[in-house]
CSV table of C-alpha atoms in Angstrom, one decimal:
chain,number,residue,atom,x,y,z
A,1,MET,CA,-42.1,-55.8,15.1
A,2,LEU,CA,-41.8,-59.6,14.7
A,3,ALA,CA,-41.7,-60.0,18.5
A,4,MET,CA,-44.8,-57.9,18.8
A,5,LEU,CA,-46.7,-60.0,16.2
A,6,ASN,CA,-45.7,-63.3,17.7
A,7,SER,CA,-47.0,-62.1,21.1
A,8,THR,CA,-50.5,-61.2,19.9
A,9,SER,CA,-51.7,-64.8,20.2
A,10,SER,CA,-51.1,-64.7,23.9
A,11,GLY,CA,-53.1,-61.5,24.3
A,12,PRO,CA,-52.7,-58.6,26.8
A,13,LEU,CA,-53.8,-60.7,29.8
A,14,ASP,CA,-50.7,-63.0,29.9
A,15,LEU,CA,-49.0,-60.8,32.4
A,16,LEU,CA,-51.7,-61.8,34.9
A,17,GLN,CA,-51.4,-65.5,34.6
A,18,CYS,CA,-49.7,-67.9,37.0
A,19,ASN,CA,-49.6,-65.8,40.1
A,20,THR,CA,-49.8,-69.0,42.2
A,21,SER,CA,-48.3,-72.3,41.2
A,22,CYS,CA,-49.1,-73.2,37.6
A,23,THR,CA,-47.6,-74.2,34.3
A,24,LEU,CA,-46.1,-71.6,31.9
A,25,THR,CA,-47.9,-71.1,28.7
A,26,GLY,CA,-44.8,-71.4,26.6
A,27,GLY,CA,-43.3,-74.5,28.3
A,28,ALA,CA,-43.5,-77.1,30.9
A,29,ALA,CA,-41.6,-75.4,33.7
A,30,ALA,CA,-43.6,-74.9,36.8
A,31,ALA,CA,-43.6,-71.5,38.5
A,32,PRO,CA,-42.9,-71.3,42.2
A,33,LYS,CA,-45.7,-70.6,44.5
A,34,ASP,CA,-45.8,-67.1,46.0
A,35,SER,CA,-45.5,-66.8,49.7
A,36,PHE,CA,-48.4,-65.4,51.7
A,37,SER,CA,-46.6,-62.2,52.7
A,38,ASN,CA,-45.4,-61.5,49.1
A,39,ALA,CA,-48.9,-62.2,47.7
A,40,LEU,CA,-50.5,-59.9,50.4
A,41,THR,CA,-48.0,-57.1,49.7
A,42,LYS,CA,-48.5,-57.3,45.9
A,43,ASN,CA,-52.3,-57.3,46.1
A,44,ILE,CA,-52.3,-54.4,48.6
A,45,VAL,CA,-50.1,-52.3,46.3
A,46,ALA,CA,-52.2,-53.2,43.3
A,47,MET,CA,-55.4,-52.2,45.1
A,48,LEU,CA,-54.0,-49.0,46.5
A,49,VAL,CA,-52.8,-47.9,43.0
A,50,TRP,CA,-56.2,-48.9,41.6
A,51,LEU,CA,-58.0,-46.9,44.3
A,52,ALA,CA,-55.8,-43.8,43.8
A,53,LEU,CA,-56.3,-43.8,40.0
A,54,SER,CA,-60.0,-44.5,40.4
A,55,VAL,CA,-60.4,-41.4,42.6
A,56,ILE,CA,-58.5,-39.3,40.1
A,57,ASN,CA,-60.4,-40.6,37.1
A,58,GLY,CA,-63.7,-40.3,38.9
A,59,SER,CA,-63.0,-36.7,39.8
A,60,MET,CA,-62.2,-36.0,36.2
A,61,VAL,CA,-65.4,-37.5,34.9
A,62,HIS,CA,-67.4,-35.6,37.5
A,63,THR,CA,-65.7,-32.3,36.4
A,64,PHE,CA,-66.3,-33.1,32.8
A,65,LEU,CA,-70.0,-33.8,33.3
A,66,ARG,CA,-70.7,-30.7,35.5
A,67,HIS,CA,-69.6,-28.2,32.9
A,68,SER,CA,-71.2,-28.0,29.4
A,69,LEU,CA,-68.1,-26.3,27.9
A,70,PHE,CA,-66.3,-29.6,28.1
A,71,TYR,CA,-68.9,-32.0,26.6
A,72,GLU,CA,-69.5,-29.5,23.8
A,73,ASN,CA,-65.8,-29.6,22.9
A,74,PRO,CA,-64.5,-32.5,20.8
A,75,ARG,CA,-61.1,-32.4,22.4
A,76,TYR,CA,-62.4,-33.0,25.9
A,77,ILE,CA,-65.0,-35.6,24.7
A,78,MET,CA,-62.1,-37.8,23.4
A,79,PHE,CA,-60.2,-37.1,26.5
A,80,ILE,CA,-63.0,-38.3,28.8
A,81,CYS,CA,-63.4,-41.4,26.6
A,82,MET,CA,-59.7,-42.1,27.2
A,83,VAL,CA,-60.1,-41.7,31.0
A,84,ILE,CA,-63.2,-44.0,31.1
A,85,ASN,CA,-61.4,-46.6,28.9
A,86,ASP,CA,-58.3,-46.5,31.1
A,87,ALA,CA,-60.4,-46.8,34.2
A,88,LEU,CA,-62.3,-49.9,32.9
A,89,GLN,CA,-59.1,-51.5,31.8
A,90,LEU,CA,-57.3,-50.8,35.1
A,91,SER,CA,-60.3,-52.1,37.1
A,92,LEU,CA,-60.5,-55.2,35.0
A,93,VAL,CA,-56.8,-56.2,35.1
A,94,THR,CA,-56.6,-55.4,38.8
A,95,ALA,CA,-59.6,-57.6,39.5
A,96,LEU,CA,-58.1,-60.4,37.5
A,97,TYR,CA,-54.8,-60.0,39.3
A,98,VAL,CA,-56.4,-60.2,42.7
A,99,VAL,CA,-58.9,-63.0,41.8
A,100,SER,CA,-56.0,-65.1,40.3
A,101,TYR,CA,-54.7,-65.5,43.8
A,102,ILE,CA,-58.1,-66.8,45.0
A,103,PHE,CA,-59.5,-68.9,42.1
A,104,ARG,CA,-57.2,-71.0,39.9
A,105,LYS,CA,-60.0,-71.8,37.3
A,106,ILE,CA,-63.2,-70.1,36.4
A,107,HIS,CA,-66.1,-70.8,34.1
A,108,VAL,CA,-65.4,-70.4,30.3
A,109,SER,CA,-68.2,-68.0,29.9
A,110,VAL,CA,-66.9,-65.7,32.6
A,111,CYS,CA,-63.4,-65.9,31.3
A,112,CYS,CA,-64.6,-65.2,27.8
A,113,PHE,CA,-66.3,-62.0,28.9
A,114,LEU,CA,-63.3,-60.8,30.9
A,115,ILE,CA,-60.8,-61.5,28.2
A,116,MET,CA,-62.9,-59.9,25.4
A,117,THR,CA,-63.5,-56.8,27.5
A,118,ALA,CA,-59.8,-56.5,28.4
A,119,VAL,CA,-58.8,-56.9,24.7
A,120,LEU,CA,-61.4,-54.3,23.7
A,121,THR,CA,-60.1,-51.7,26.2
A,122,THR,CA,-56.5,-52.4,25.5
A,123,ARG,CA,-56.9,-52.0,21.7
A,124,SER,CA,-59.1,-48.9,22.0
A,125,THR,CA,-56.4,-46.8,23.7
A,126,PRO,CA,-54.0,-46.4,20.6
A,127,LEU,CA,-56.9,-45.5,18.3
A,128,ILE,CA,-58.2,-42.9,20.8
A,129,LEU,CA,-54.7,-41.5,21.0
A,130,ALA,CA,-54.6,-41.3,17.2
A,131,GLY,CA,-57.9,-39.4,17.1
A,132,MET,CA,-56.7,-37.0,19.8
A,133,ALA,CA,-53.5,-36.3,17.8
A,134,VAL,CA,-55.5,-35.6,14.7
A,135,GLU,CA,-57.7,-33.2,16.6
A,136,ARG,CA,-54.6,-31.3,17.8
A,137,TYR,CA,-53.2,-31.3,14.2
A,138,ILE,CA,-56.4,-29.8,12.8
A,139,SER,CA,-56.6,-27.1,15.5
A,140,ILE,CA,-53.0,-26.0,14.8
A,141,CYS,CA,-52.6,-26.5,11.1
A,142,PHE,CA,-56.2,-25.6,10.0
A,143,PRO,CA,-57.5,-23.3,12.7
A,144,LEU,CA,-60.0,-21.6,10.3
A,145,HIS,CA,-61.6,-24.9,9.4
A,146,TYR,CA,-61.5,-26.4,12.9
A,147,SER,CA,-65.2,-25.6,13.8
A,148,GLN,CA,-66.4,-27.3,10.6
A,149,MET,CA,-64.1,-30.3,10.7
A,150,CYS,CA,-64.2,-31.1,14.4
A,151,THR,CA,-67.8,-31.2,15.6
A,152,VAL,CA,-69.4,-33.1,18.4
A,153,PRO,CA,-71.4,-35.4,16.1
A,154,ARG,CA,-68.3,-36.3,14.1
A,155,THR,CA,-66.4,-37.0,17.3
A,156,LEU,CA,-69.1,-39.3,18.6
A,157,LEU,CA,-69.1,-41.0,15.2
A,158,LEU,CA,-65.4,-41.5,15.4
A,159,ILE,CA,-65.7,-43.0,18.9
A,160,CYS,CA,-68.3,-45.5,17.6
A,161,VAL,CA,-66.0,-46.4,14.7
A,162,ILE,CA,-63.2,-47.0,17.2
A,163,LEU,CA,-65.4,-49.3,19.3
A,164,ILE,CA,-66.5,-51.3,16.3
A,165,LEU,CA,-63.0,-51.7,15.0
A,166,THR,CA,-61.6,-52.8,18.4
A,167,ALA,CA,-64.6,-55.1,19.1
A,168,THR,CA,-64.2,-56.9,15.8
A,169,PRO,CA,-61.2,-59.0,16.7
A,170,PRO,CA,-62.5,-60.4,20.0
A,171,ILE,CA,-65.9,-61.1,18.5
A,172,THR,CA,-64.3,-63.0,15.6
A,173,ASP,CA,-62.2,-64.9,18.1
A,174,LEU,CA,-65.4,-66.0,19.8
A,175,LEU,CA,-67.1,-67.0,16.6
A,176,ILE,CA,-64.1,-69.1,15.4
A,177,THR,CA,-64.1,-70.7,18.8
A,178,VAL,CA,-67.8,-71.5,18.8
A,179,VAL,CA,-67.5,-73.1,15.3
A,180,ASN,CA,-64.4,-75.2,16.1
A,181,GLU,CA,-64.9,-76.2,19.8
A,182,PRO,CA,-67.3,-78.8,21.1
A,183,PRO,CA,-70.3,-77.5,23.0
A,184,ALA,CA,-69.0,-79.2,26.2
A,185,PHE,CA,-66.0,-76.9,26.2
A,186,PHE,CA,-68.2,-73.9,27.1
A,187,HIS,CA,-69.4,-75.7,30.3
A,188,THR,CA,-66.0,-76.3,31.7
A,189,ASN,CA,-63.7,-74.4,34.1
A,190,ILE,CA,-60.3,-73.2,32.8
A,191,PHE,CA,-57.4,-71.1,33.8
A,192,CYS,CA,-58.4,-67.7,32.3
A,193,ASP,CA,-55.8,-67.2,29.6
A,194,HIS,CA,-56.2,-66.1,26.0
A,195,PRO,CA,-54.5,-69.0,24.3
A,196,LEU,CA,-56.3,-71.5,26.6
A,197,LEU,CA,-59.6,-70.0,25.7
A,198,PHE,CA,-59.2,-69.2,22.0
A,199,ARG,CA,-57.1,-72.2,20.9
A,200,HIS,CA,-57.6,-72.3,17.2
A,201,ARG,CA,-54.5,-71.5,15.2
A,202,SER,CA,-56.3,-69.2,12.7
A,203,ILE,CA,-57.0,-66.8,15.6
A,204,TYR,CA,-53.2,-66.3,16.1
A,205,TYR,CA,-52.6,-65.4,12.4
A,206,LYS,CA,-55.7,-63.1,12.3
A,207,ASN,CA,-54.6,-61.2,15.4
A,208,CYS,CA,-51.1,-60.9,14.0
A,209,VAL,CA,-52.4,-59.2,10.9
A,210,PHE,CA,-54.8,-56.9,12.7
A,211,ASP,CA,-52.4,-55.8,15.4
A,212,GLY,CA,-49.6,-55.2,12.9
A,213,VAL,CA,-51.8,-53.1,10.6
A,214,TYR,CA,-53.6,-51.0,13.2
A,215,LEU,CA,-50.6,-50.3,15.4
A,216,SER,CA,-48.6,-49.3,12.3
A,217,PHE,CA,-51.5,-47.0,11.3
A,218,VAL,CA,-51.5,-45.3,14.8
A,219,ALA,CA,-47.8,-44.9,14.8
A,220,LEU,CA,-47.7,-43.3,11.4
A,221,THR,CA,-50.6,-41.0,12.3
A,222,LEU,CA,-48.8,-39.7,15.4
A,223,LEU,CA,-45.6,-39.3,13.4
A,224,TYR,CA,-47.4,-37.4,10.7
A,225,THR,CA,-49.3,-35.1,13.0
A,226,TYR,CA,-46.2,-34.4,15.1
A,227,CYS,CA,-44.0,-33.5,12.1
A,228,ASN,CA,-46.7,-31.1,10.7
A,229,ILE,CA,-47.1,-29.4,14.0
A,230,MET,CA,-43.4,-29.0,14.2
A,231,LEU,CA,-43.3,-27.4,10.8
A,232,THR,CA,-46.1,-25.1,11.8
A,233,ALA,CA,-44.3,-24.2,15.0
A,234,ARG,CA,-41.2,-23.1,13.1
A,235,ALA,CA,-43.3,-21.0,10.6
A,236,ALA,CA,-45.6,-19.4,13.2
A,237,SER,CA,-45.0,-15.8,14.2
A,238,THR,CA,-47.9,-15.6,16.6
A,239,GLY,CA,-49.5,-18.1,19.0
A,240,LEU,CA,-46.2,-20.0,19.4
A,241,ALA,CA,-47.0,-21.0,23.0
A,242,SER,CA,-50.2,-22.9,21.9
A,243,VAL,CA,-48.3,-24.6,19.1
A,244,LYS,CA,-45.6,-25.7,21.5
A,245,ARG,CA,-48.3,-27.1,23.8
A,246,ALA,CA,-49.9,-29.0,21.0
A,247,ARG,CA,-46.5,-30.4,19.9
A,248,ASN,CA,-45.7,-31.5,23.4
A,249,THR,CA,-49.1,-33.1,23.7
A,250,VAL,CA,-48.7,-35.2,20.6
A,251,LEU,CA,-45.2,-36.1,21.7
A,252,LEU,CA,-46.7,-37.4,25.0
A,253,HIS,CA,-49.2,-39.3,23.0
A,254,GLY,CA,-46.3,-41.0,21.3
A,255,VAL,CA,-44.8,-42.0,24.6
A,256,GLN,CA,-48.1,-43.3,25.7
A,257,LEU,CA,-48.5,-45.3,22.5
A,258,LEU,CA,-45.1,-46.9,23.1
A,259,LEU,CA,-46.2,-47.9,26.6
A,260,CYS,CA,-49.4,-49.3,25.2
A,261,MET,CA,-47.5,-51.3,22.7
A,262,LEU,CA,-45.7,-53.0,25.5
A,263,ALA,CA,-48.8,-55.0,26.1
A,264,PHE,CA,-48.2,-56.7,22.8
A,265,VAL,CA,-44.4,-56.9,23.0
A,266,VAL,CA,-43.9,-57.8,26.6
A,267,PRO,CA,-45.3,-61.4,26.7
A,268,SER,CA,-42.4,-62.6,24.5
A,269,LEU,CA,-39.8,-60.7,26.5
A,270,GLN,CA,-41.4,-61.9,29.7
A,271,ALA,CA,-41.3,-65.6,28.6
A,272,ALA,CA,-37.6,-65.2,27.7
A,273,LEU,CA,-36.7,-63.7,31.0
A,274,ILE,CA,-38.6,-66.3,32.9
A,275,SER,CA,-36.8,-69.1,31.0
A,276,LEU,CA,-33.5,-67.5,32.1
A,277,PHE,CA,-34.5,-66.7,35.7
A,278,PRO,CA,-37.3,-69.2,36.6
A,279,ARG,CA,-36.8,-68.6,40.3
A,280,PHE,CA,-37.9,-64.9,39.9
A,281,SER,CA,-40.8,-65.6,37.6
A,282,LEU,CA,-43.4,-64.1,39.9
A,283,GLU,CA,-41.4,-61.0,40.4
A,284,ILE,CA,-40.8,-60.6,36.7
A,285,ARG,CA,-44.6,-60.9,36.0
A,286,TYR,CA,-45.4,-58.4,38.8
A,287,ILE,CA,-42.9,-55.8,37.4
A,288,PHE,CA,-44.2,-56.1,33.9
A,289,PHE,CA,-47.8,-55.9,35.3
A,290,LEU,CA,-46.9,-52.5,36.8
A,291,VAL,CA,-45.0,-51.2,33.8
A,292,VAL,CA,-47.5,-52.3,31.2
A,293,TYR,CA,-50.9,-51.7,32.9
A,294,ILE,CA,-50.3,-49.2,35.7
A,295,ILE,CA,-47.7,-46.6,34.5
A,296,PRO,CA,-49.6,-45.8,31.2
A,297,ARG,CA,-52.7,-45.1,33.2
A,298,PHE,CA,-50.9,-42.2,35.0
A,299,LEU,CA,-50.2,-40.4,31.7
A,300,SER,CA,-53.8,-39.4,30.8
A,301,PRO,CA,-54.2,-37.3,34.0
A,302,VAL,CA,-50.8,-35.7,33.4
A,303,ILE,CA,-51.5,-34.8,29.8
A,304,TYR,CA,-54.9,-33.2,30.2
A,305,GLY,CA,-55.6,-33.0,33.9
A,306,PHE,CA,-52.5,-31.0,34.8
A,307,ARG,CA,-51.2,-29.6,31.5
A,308,ASP,CA,-54.5,-28.3,30.2
A,309,GLU,CA,-55.1,-24.9,31.9
A,310,LEU,CA,-58.9,-24.8,31.4
A,311,PHE,CA,-59.5,-28.3,32.7
A,312,ARG,CA,-57.1,-27.9,35.5
A,313,LYS,CA,-58.9,-24.7,36.6
A,314,TYR,CA,-62.3,-26.5,37.0
A,315,TRP,CA,-60.8,-29.8,38.2
A,316,THR,CA,-58.8,-28.2,41.1
A,317,ARG,CA,-61.8,-26.2,42.0
A,318,TYR,CA,-63.9,-29.3,42.2
A,319,LEU,CA,-61.2,-31.1,44.3
A,320,ALA,CA,-61.0,-28.1,46.7
A,321,CYS,CA,-64.8,-27.9,47.1
A,322,GLY,CA,-65.2,-31.6,47.3
A,323,SER,CA,-63.5,-31.7,50.7
A,324,HIS,CA,-66.1,-29.4,52.1
A,325,THR,CA,-69.2,-31.2,50.9
A,326,GLY,CA,-69.9,-32.5,54.3
A,327,THR,CA,-70.3,-29.0,55.7
A,328,ARG,CA,-72.8,-27.8,53.1
A,329,VAL,CA,-75.0,-24.9,54.2
A,330,ARG,CA,-78.7,-25.5,53.7
A,331,PRO,CA,-81.3,-22.8,53.4
A,332,VAL,CA,-83.8,-22.3,56.2
A,333,LEU,CA,-87.4,-21.3,55.7
A,334,LEU,CA,-88.6,-18.8,58.2
A,335,LYS,CA,-92.3,-18.1,58.9
A,336,VAL,CA,-93.4,-14.5,58.7
A,337,ASN,CA,-96.6,-13.4,60.4
A,338,LEU,CA,-98.3,-10.9,58.2
């Protein structure tokens, strides 16, 4: 936990820094410059993964919007919010990764927008996972009260609360920076990195407290819901298959939460590995970039896109019909002489 808290000052974008020659955030050692072939390969792989996941996420959103039974169900509303959030985060970090090979420094205002958006989407994921786990817990442990407790308006209210909570830290970071930095700072170009943009020491301690509290809350929520679903599964005499699916879903949410928490733990581990193996600093950053930002984005399609029978039915139907959209049959009007 201490390593996680110490890494929060660096933020979730530290894995994207120093792709070309630059100075490490934690020291004065210079990172070696990546060769053209390695840089091209890494960027092509990143773009291909982004493209594949974008197609998957786009097809899921399209399937969700085309069928009213999904956007009238709180479970699928929270799921599609997770998909959109993951898609935004993946698009942003991939763009930052590719752009970092082209531009070394960007304007402070642009960097501020990118970092604040990335922090917002990164911190939203665990809270959405907690909300989805609670929905599964209520559906299994309180099935008779589910329709009263889990409604669409309450789900939308929960999503708004999540957005407000996750937007508060980056907004306060900006306010503290505006108060403490001279106006000329916001007209300069910097290397887009969280500690270089939000430099005041109070921001570090504030983020330590926030991340420690809210990640602990999410972890306890998942643990509580999983244990109660397990107890219900043991006591259930009917509907055991649905209870098992709910239990496995919450368990996968826990795995996804652990992967999301890597964004807060990894910067410290990455800095330590780079100090031990400075010659492989670029490879270390690239591996952590894939593990922290890419792999967790694959879990949402697996959890709901493939495991959920109802969504899989409509989703596969859309994918099958989508390949034939180019040969759509159009009606022809015929004139009839009376």
